[in-house]
Coordinates of C-alpha atoms and ligand atoms in Angstrom, one line a residue:
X1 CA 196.0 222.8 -46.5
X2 CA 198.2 220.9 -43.5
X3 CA 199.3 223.3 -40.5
X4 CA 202.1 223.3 -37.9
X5 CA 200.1 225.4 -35.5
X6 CA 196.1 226.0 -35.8
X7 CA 195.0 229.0 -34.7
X8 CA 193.1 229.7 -31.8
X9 CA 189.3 231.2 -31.5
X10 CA 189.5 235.3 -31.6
X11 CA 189.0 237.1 -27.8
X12 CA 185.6 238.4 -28.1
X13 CA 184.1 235.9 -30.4
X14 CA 180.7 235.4 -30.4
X15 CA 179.7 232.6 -28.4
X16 CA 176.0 232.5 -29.3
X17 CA 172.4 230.5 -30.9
X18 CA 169.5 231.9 -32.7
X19 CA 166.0 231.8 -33.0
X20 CA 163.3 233.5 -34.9
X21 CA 159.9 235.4 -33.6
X22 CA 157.5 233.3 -35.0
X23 CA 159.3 230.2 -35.0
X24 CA 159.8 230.5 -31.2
X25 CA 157.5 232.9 -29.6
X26 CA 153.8 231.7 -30.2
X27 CA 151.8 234.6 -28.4
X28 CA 150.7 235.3 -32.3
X29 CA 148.0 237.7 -31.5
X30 CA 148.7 238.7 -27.9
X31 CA 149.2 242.9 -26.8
X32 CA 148.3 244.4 -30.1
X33 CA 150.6 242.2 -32.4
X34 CA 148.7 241.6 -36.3
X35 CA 148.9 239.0 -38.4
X36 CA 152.4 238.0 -40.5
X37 CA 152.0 236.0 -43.8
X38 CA 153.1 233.2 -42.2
X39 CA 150.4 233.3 -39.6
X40 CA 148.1 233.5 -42.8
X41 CA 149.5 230.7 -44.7
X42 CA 148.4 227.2 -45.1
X43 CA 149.8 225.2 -42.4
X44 CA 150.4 221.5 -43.1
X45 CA 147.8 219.7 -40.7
X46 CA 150.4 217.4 -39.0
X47 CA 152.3 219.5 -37.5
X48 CA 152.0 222.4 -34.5
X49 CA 151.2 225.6 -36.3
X50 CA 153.0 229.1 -34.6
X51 CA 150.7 230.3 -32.7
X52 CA 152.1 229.0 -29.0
X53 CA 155.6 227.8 -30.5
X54 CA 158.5 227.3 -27.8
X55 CA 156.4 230.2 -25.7
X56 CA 159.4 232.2 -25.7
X57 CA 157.3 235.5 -25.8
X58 CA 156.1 235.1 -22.2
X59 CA 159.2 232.9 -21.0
X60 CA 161.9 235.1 -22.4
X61 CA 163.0 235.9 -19.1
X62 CA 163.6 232.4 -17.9
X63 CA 164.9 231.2 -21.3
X64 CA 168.1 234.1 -21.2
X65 CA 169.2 232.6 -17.4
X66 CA 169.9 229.4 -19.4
X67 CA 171.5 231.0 -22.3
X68 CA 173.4 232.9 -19.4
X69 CA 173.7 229.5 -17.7
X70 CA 175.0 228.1 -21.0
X71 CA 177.6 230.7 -21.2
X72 CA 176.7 232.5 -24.9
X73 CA 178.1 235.8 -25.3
X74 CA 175.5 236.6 -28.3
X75 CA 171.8 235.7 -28.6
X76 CA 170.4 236.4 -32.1
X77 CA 166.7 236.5 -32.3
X78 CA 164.6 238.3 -34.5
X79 CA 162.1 241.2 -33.9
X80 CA 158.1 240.8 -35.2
X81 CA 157.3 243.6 -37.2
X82 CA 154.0 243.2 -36.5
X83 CA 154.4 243.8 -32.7
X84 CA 156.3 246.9 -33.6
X85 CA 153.9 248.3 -36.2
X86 CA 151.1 246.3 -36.3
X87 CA 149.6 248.1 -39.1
X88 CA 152.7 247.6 -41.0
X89 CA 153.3 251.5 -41.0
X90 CA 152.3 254.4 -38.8
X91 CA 151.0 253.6 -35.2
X92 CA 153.4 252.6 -33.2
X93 CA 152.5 249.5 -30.7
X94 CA 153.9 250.7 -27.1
X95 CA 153.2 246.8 -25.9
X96 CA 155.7 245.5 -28.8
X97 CA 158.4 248.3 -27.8
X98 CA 158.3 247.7 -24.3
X99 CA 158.5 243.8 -24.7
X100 CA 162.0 243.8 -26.9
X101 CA 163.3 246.3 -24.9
X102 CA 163.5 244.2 -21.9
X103 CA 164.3 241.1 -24.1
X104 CA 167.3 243.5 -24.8
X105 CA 168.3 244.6 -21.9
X106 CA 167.8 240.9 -20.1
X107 CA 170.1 239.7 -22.4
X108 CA 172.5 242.8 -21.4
X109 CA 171.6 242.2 -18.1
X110 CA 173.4 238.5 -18.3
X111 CA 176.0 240.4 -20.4
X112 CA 174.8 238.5 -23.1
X113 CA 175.6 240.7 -26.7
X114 CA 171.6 240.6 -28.8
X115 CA 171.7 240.1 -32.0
X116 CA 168.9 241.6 -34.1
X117 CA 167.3 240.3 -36.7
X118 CA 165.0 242.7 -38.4
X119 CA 163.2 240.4 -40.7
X120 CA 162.9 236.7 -40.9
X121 CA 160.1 235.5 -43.5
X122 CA 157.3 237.5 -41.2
X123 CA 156.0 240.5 -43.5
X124 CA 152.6 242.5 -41.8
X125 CA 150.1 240.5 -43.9
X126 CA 148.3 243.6 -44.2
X127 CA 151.1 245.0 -46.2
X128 CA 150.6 241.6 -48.2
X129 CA 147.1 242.7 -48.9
X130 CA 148.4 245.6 -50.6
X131 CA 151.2 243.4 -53.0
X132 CA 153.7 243.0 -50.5
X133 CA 157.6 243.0 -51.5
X134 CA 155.6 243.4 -55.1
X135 CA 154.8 247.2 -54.1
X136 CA 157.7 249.7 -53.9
X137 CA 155.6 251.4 -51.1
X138 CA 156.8 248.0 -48.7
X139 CA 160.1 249.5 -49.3
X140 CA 159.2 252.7 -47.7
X141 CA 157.1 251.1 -45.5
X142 CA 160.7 248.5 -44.3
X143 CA 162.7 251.9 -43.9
X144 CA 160.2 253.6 -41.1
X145 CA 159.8 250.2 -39.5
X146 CA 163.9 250.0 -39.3
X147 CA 163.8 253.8 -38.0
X148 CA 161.3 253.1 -35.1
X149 CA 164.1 249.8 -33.9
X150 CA 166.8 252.2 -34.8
X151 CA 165.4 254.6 -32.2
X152 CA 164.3 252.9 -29.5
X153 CA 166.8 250.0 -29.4
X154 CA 169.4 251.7 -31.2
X155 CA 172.0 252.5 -28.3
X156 CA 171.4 249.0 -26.8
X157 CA 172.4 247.2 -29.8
X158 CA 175.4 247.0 -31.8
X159 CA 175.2 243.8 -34.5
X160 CA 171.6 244.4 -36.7
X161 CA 170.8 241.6 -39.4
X162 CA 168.4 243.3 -42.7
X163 CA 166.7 239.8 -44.0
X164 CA 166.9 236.8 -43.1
X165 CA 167.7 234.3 -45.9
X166 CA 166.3 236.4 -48.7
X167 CA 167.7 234.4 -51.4
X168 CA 165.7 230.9 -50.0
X169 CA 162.4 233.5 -50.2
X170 CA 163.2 234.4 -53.9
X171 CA 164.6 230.6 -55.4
X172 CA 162.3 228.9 -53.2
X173 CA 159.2 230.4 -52.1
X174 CA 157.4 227.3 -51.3
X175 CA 159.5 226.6 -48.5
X176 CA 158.4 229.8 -46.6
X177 CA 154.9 228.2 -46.6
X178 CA 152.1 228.7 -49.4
X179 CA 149.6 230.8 -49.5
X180 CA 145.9 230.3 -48.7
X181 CA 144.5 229.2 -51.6
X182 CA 146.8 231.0 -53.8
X183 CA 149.3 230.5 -55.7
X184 CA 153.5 231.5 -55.5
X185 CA 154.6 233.9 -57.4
X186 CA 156.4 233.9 -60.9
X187 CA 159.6 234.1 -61.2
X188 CA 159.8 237.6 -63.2
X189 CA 157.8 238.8 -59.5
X190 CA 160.2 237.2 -57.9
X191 CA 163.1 239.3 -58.9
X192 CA 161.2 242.1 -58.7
X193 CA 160.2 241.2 -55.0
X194 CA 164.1 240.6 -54.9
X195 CA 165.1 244.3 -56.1
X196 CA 162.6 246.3 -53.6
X197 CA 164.5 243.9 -50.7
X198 CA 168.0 245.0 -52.2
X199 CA 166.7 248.6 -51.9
X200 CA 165.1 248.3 -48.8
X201 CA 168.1 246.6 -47.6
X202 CA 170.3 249.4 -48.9
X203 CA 168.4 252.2 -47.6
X204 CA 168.0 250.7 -43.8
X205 CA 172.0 250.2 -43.6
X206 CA 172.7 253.6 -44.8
X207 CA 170.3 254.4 -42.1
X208 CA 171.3 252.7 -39.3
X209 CA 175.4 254.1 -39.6
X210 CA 173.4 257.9 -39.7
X211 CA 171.4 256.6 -36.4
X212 CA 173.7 254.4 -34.6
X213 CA 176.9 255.4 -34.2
X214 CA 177.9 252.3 -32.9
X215 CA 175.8 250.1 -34.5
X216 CA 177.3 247.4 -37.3
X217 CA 174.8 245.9 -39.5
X218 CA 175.0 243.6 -42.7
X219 CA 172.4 240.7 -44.6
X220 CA 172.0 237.1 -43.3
X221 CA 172.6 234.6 -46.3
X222 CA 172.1 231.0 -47.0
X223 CA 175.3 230.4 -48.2
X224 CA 176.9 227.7 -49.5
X225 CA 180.0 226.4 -51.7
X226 CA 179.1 224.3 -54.7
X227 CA 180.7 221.2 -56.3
X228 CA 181.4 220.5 -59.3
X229 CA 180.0 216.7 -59.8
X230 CA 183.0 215.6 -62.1
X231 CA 186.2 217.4 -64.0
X232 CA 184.0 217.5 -66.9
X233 CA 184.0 221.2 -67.6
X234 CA 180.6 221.8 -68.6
X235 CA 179.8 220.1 -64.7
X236 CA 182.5 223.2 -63.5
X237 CA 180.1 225.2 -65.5
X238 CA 176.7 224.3 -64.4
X239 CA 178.2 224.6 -60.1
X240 CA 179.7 228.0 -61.4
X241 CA 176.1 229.4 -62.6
X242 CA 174.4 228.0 -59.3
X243 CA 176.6 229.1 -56.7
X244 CA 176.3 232.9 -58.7
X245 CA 172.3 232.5 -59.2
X246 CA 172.2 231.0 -55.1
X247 CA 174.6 232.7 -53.2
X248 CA 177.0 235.7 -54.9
X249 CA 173.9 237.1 -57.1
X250 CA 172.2 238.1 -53.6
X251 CA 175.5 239.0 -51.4
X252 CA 177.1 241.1 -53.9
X253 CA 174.4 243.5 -54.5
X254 CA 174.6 244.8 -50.4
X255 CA 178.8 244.5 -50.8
X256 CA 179.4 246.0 -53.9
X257 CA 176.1 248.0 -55.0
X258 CA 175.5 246.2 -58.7
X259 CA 174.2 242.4 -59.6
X260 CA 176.6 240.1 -60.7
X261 CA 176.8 240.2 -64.0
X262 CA 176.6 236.7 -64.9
X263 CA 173.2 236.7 -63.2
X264 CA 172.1 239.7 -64.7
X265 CA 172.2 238.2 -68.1
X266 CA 170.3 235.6 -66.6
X267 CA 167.5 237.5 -65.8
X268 CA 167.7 239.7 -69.0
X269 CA 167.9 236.4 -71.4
X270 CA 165.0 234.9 -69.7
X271 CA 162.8 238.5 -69.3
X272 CA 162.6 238.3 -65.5
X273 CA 165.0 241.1 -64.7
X274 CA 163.5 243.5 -62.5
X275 CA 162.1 247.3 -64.0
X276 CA 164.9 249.6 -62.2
X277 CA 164.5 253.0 -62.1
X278 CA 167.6 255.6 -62.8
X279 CA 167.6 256.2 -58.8
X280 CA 167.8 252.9 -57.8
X281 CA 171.6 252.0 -58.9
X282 CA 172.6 255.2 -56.7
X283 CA 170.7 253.7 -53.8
X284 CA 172.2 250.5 -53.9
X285 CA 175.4 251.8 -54.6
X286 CA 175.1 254.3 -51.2
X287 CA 175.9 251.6 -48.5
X288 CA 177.4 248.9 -47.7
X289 CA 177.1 246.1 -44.8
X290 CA 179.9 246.1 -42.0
X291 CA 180.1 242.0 -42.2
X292 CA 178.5 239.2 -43.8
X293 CA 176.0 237.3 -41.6
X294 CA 175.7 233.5 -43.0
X295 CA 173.4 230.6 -42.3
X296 CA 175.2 227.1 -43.4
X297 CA 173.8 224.0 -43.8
X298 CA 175.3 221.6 -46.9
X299 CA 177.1 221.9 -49.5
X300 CA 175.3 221.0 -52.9
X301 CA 177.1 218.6 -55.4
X302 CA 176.0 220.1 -59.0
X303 CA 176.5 218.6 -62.9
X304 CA 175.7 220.2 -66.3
X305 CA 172.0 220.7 -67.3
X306 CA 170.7 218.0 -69.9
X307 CA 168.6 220.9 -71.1
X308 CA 165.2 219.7 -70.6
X309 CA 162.4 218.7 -67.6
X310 CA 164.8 215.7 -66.1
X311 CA 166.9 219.0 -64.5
X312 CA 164.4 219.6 -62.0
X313 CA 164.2 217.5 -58.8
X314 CA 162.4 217.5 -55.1
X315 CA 165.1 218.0 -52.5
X316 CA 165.0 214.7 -50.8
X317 CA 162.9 214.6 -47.8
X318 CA 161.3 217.9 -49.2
X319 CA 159.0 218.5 -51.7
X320 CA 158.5 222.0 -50.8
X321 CA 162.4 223.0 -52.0
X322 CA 162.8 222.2 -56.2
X323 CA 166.2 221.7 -57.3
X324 CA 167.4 222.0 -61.0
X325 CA 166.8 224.6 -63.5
X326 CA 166.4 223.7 -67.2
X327 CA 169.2 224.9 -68.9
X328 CA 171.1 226.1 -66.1
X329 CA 172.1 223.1 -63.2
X330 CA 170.6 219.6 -62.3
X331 CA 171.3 219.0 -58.6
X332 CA 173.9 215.6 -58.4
X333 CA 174.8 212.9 -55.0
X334 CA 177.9 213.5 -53.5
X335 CA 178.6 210.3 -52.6
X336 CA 181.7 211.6 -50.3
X337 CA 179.4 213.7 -47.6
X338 CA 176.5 212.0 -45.6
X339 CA 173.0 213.1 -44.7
X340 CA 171.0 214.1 -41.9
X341 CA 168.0 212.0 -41.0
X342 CA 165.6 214.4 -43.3
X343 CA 168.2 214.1 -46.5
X344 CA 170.3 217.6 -45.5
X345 CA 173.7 217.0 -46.7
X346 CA 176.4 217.1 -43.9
X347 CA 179.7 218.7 -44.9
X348 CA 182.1 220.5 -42.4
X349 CA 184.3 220.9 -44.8
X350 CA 182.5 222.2 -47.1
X351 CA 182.0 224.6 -44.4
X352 CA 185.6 225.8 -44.3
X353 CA 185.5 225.8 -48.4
X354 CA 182.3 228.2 -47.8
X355 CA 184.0 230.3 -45.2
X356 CA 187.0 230.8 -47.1
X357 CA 185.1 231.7 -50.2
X358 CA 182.8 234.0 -48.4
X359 CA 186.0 235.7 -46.9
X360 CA 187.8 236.0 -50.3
X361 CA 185.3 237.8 -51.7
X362 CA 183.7 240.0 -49.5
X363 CA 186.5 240.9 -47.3
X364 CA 184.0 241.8 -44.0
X365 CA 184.4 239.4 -41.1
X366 CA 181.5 236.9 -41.2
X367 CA 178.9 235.5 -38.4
X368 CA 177.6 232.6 -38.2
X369 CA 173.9 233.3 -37.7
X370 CA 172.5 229.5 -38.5
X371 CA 174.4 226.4 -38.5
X372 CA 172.7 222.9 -36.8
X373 CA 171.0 219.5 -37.0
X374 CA 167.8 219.1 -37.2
X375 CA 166.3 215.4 -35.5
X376 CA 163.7 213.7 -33.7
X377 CA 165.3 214.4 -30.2
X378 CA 163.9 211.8 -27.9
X379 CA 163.4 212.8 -23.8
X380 CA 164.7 209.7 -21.5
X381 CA 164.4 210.0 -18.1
X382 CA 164.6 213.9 -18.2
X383 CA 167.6 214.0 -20.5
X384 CA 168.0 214.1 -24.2
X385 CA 171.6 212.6 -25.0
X386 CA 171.9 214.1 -28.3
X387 CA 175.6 212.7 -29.2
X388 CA 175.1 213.8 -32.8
X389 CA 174.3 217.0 -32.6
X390 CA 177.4 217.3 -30.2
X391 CA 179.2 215.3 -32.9
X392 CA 178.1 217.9 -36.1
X393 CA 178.8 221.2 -34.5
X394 CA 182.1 220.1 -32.8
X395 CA 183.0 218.8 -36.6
X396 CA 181.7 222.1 -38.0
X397 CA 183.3 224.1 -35.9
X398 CA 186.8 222.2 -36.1
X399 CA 186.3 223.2 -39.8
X400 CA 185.5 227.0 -38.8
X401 CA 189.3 226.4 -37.0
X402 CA 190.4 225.3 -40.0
X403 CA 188.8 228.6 -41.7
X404 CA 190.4 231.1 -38.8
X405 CA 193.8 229.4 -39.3
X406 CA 193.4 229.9 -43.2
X407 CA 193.1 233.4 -42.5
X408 CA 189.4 234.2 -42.3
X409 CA 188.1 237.0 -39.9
X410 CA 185.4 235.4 -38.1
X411 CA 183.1 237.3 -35.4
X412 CA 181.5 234.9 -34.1
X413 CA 179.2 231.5 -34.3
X414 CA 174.9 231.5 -33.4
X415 CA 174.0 227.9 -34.3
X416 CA 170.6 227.2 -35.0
X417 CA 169.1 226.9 -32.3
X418 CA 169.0 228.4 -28.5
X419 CA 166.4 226.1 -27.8
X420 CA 163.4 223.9 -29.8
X421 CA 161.3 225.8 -32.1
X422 CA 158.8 225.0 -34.9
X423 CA 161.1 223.9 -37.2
X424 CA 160.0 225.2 -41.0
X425 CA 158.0 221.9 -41.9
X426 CA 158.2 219.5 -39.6
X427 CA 157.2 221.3 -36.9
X428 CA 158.7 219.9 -33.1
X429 CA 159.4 216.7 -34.8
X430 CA 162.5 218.3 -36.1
X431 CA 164.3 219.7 -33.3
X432 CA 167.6 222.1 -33.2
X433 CA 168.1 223.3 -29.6
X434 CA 170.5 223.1 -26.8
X435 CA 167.1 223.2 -24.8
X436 CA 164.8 220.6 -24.9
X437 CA 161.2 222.1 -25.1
X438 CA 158.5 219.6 -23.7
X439 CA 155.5 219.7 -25.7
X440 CA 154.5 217.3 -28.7
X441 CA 153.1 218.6 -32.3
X442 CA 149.2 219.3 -30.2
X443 CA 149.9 218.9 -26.3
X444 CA 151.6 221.7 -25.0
X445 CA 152.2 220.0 -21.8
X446 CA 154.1 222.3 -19.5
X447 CA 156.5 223.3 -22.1
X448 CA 159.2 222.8 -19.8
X449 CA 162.8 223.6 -20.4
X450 CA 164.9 220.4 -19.8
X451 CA 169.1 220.8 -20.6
X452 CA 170.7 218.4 -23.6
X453 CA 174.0 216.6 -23.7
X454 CA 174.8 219.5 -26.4
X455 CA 173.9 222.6 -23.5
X456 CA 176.7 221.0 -21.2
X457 CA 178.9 220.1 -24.3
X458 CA 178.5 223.9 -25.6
X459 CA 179.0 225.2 -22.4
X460 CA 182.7 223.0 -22.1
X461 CA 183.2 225.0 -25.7
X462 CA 182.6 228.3 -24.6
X463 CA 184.2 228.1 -21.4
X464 CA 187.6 226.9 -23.4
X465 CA 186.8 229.9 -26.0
X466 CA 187.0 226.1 -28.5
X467 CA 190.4 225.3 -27.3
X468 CA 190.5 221.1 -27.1
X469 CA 187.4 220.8 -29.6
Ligands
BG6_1 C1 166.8 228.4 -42.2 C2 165.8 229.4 -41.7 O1 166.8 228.4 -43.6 O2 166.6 227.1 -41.9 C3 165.2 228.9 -40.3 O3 166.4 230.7 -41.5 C4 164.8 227.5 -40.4 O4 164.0 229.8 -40.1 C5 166.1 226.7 -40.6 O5 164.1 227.0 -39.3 C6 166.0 225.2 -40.6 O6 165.0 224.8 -41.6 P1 163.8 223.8 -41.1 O7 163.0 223.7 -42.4 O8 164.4 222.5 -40.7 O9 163.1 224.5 -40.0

């Protein structure tokens, strides 16, 4: 759709970037924290593990003046449970309190709005010991670790994220990391693991609008629009069934209480549908997010299933991340979009097209809680003139414009990320963040915080609230 007049940015929006704990903060068994799964995981051998990271946990302080210097109204960043509770339930660790409640109130202090995430990927491994998301007890176990935030952080924070991404932990575990020797799950687990998250979900949001007043909470999605690879319906088809199994399969369950029902008879067909108990549709039904949080990436391009093994690929550049399902999608090129340096699709418009779906079916305002480029970011003469990274988020958020103007409520954008972190698998090779963090995949060097082309370029944006994008 063409416009006269393009609407402008809201007042208030949140100017922000992310991070997660262990992606970011290293200190991994420092003042009483335990191990997470992913400290426990197999950790490809070419790349820096998390257990020093971006040192954010000791350089917090120092990290917030540049996102203060940087201008973002909103820092999201996600709490370790394992600081909080390190034996997943019961004691509480005073050392874990006491360190996000200053991260809090710095971020207040530089009147900077925090953003909570409550869970990204980092379960207490010693809940893992005992079956993990598997157990209904983790649910419990979820519910008094959300209390304890609720209580202690509660009147300094407002915007609360559940899970991060729980729909990449369910279609693609592998791409959390693997475990030690082990193997991933099945998929009839899977969805079981998937129903005690909805639950847990359900029951922490009810929670936190009986403890915070104020407080406004809702999941964090990967979400994303599909296409269709031709007009031939049965390609219409196949991008229909993935963008339900991917994307409206895990958002409708917070929003409107009950699976989609075309994924439902998925799971039924193939005998993976979780065991639910009589209780569990009242729980699910008994609350409901205040927005949609959404991480955005690509688009996918998608064309009927040929019905046997030549459905399934590797995404490129990643082996850990299958595409295709026998009898359901087979992941197609797109030959309109182009790609990142690692094979991620690029697509702001596919953005909008996301945005506006999102939107139209929900109805909550959405946040942008991930949205980036990740590339080899090379350090010249102490500056890092990452034109492309400028380049894909002025596009992306053009698009988001585009989205506004069409009508969709938007609070606010947290691109992935503040500053460099281990990125998922390819470790500080793959870098995301307005701060340049110097230290190579083993020498930590002095980890020193050095300003990209994209911190001044942001800054410009925020300044401008994204007038003259
Ligand atoms: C998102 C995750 O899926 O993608 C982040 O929430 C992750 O934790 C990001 O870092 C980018 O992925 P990667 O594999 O490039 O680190």
């Amino acid at each position: 759709m063409l416009y006269k007049k393009l609407k402008g940015f809201p007042e208030g929006f949140l100017w922000g970037a992310s991070t997660s704990a262990y992606q970011v903060e290293g200190a991994w068994d420092e003042d009483g924290k335990s191990p997470s799964i992913i400290d426990m995981y197999e950790h490809p051998k070419e790349y820096a593990d998390f257990k020093t990271a971006s040192d954010h946990y000791h350089r917090y302080k120092e990290d917030i003046e540049l996102f203060a210097e940087m201008g973002l109204k909103a820092y999201r960043f996600s709490i370790a449970w394992t600081r909080i509770l390190p034996n997943g339930t019961g004691e509480v660790n005073p050392a874990g309190i006491a360190h996000y409640r200053d991260v809090i109130l710095e971020c207040r202090r530089h009147a900077i709005e925090p953003v909570v995430t409550m869970y990204h990927f980092d379960l207490p491994y010693c809940l893992e010991e005992k079956g993990g998301w598997g157990n209904r007890e983790t649910i419990d176990a979820f519910v008094e670790y959300a209390r304890m935030l609720f209580d202690n952080f509660g009147s300094d924070v407002t915007y609360w994220l559940t899970i991060n991404e729980q729909n990449t932990m369910i279609l693609h575990p592998g791409a959390i990391g693997l475990p030690k020797g082990g193997s991933l799950p099945s998929k009839k687990e899977l969805y079981q693991q998937n129903h005690h998250l909805m639950l847990a979900q359900a029951r922490v949001m009810k929670l936190c609008h009986e403890m915070c007043p104020h407080g406004k909470i809702g999941p964090a999605l990967n979400l994303t629009a599909m296409y269709a690879q031709s007009c031939h319906p049965q390609d219409a088809i196949a991008a229909h069934n993935w963008e339900v199994l991917r994307c409206w399969n895990f958002a409708d369950v917070p929003v409107f209480g009950t699976y989609h029902s075309l994924a439902w008879q998925y799971m039924q067909d193939r005998g993976i549908a979780p065991d639910v108990r009589p209780q569990d549709c009242e729980t699910l039904a008994g609350a409901r997010p205040d927005f949609i949080a959404m991480n955005y990436y690509s688009t996918a391009t998608i064309a009927a299933s040929r019905g046997d093994a030549s459905d399934l690929s590797a995404r490129a550049g990643d082996q850990q991340i299958m595409l295709g399902e026998q009898g359901v999608y087979r992941a197609a090129e797109n030959s309109f979009v182009s790609k990142t340096k690692y094979g991620w699709v690029i697509d702001p418009s596919g953005f909008r097209y996301t945005l506006r779906k999102v939107y139209e079916r929900y109805h909550l305002p959405i946040l942008v809680t991930e949205n980036g480029i990740g590339a080899p970011d090379v350090l010249e003469d102490g500056a890092v003139h990452d034109d492309y990274r400028i380049d894909f988020m002025r596009q992306h958020l053009q698009a988001m414009q585009l989205a506004i103007t069409d009508g969709v409520r938007m609070l606010g954008y947290c691109p992935w990320a503040a500053l460099d972190l281990v990125s998922t698998h390819q470790g500080y090779q793959k870098r995301y963040g307005f701060i340049y963090v110097d230290r190579d995949e083993f020498d930590l060097k002095k980890l020193e915080r050095i300003k990209k082309d994209s911190f001044f370029w942001y800054k410009d944006v925020i300044a401008k609230n994204g007038a003259y994008l």
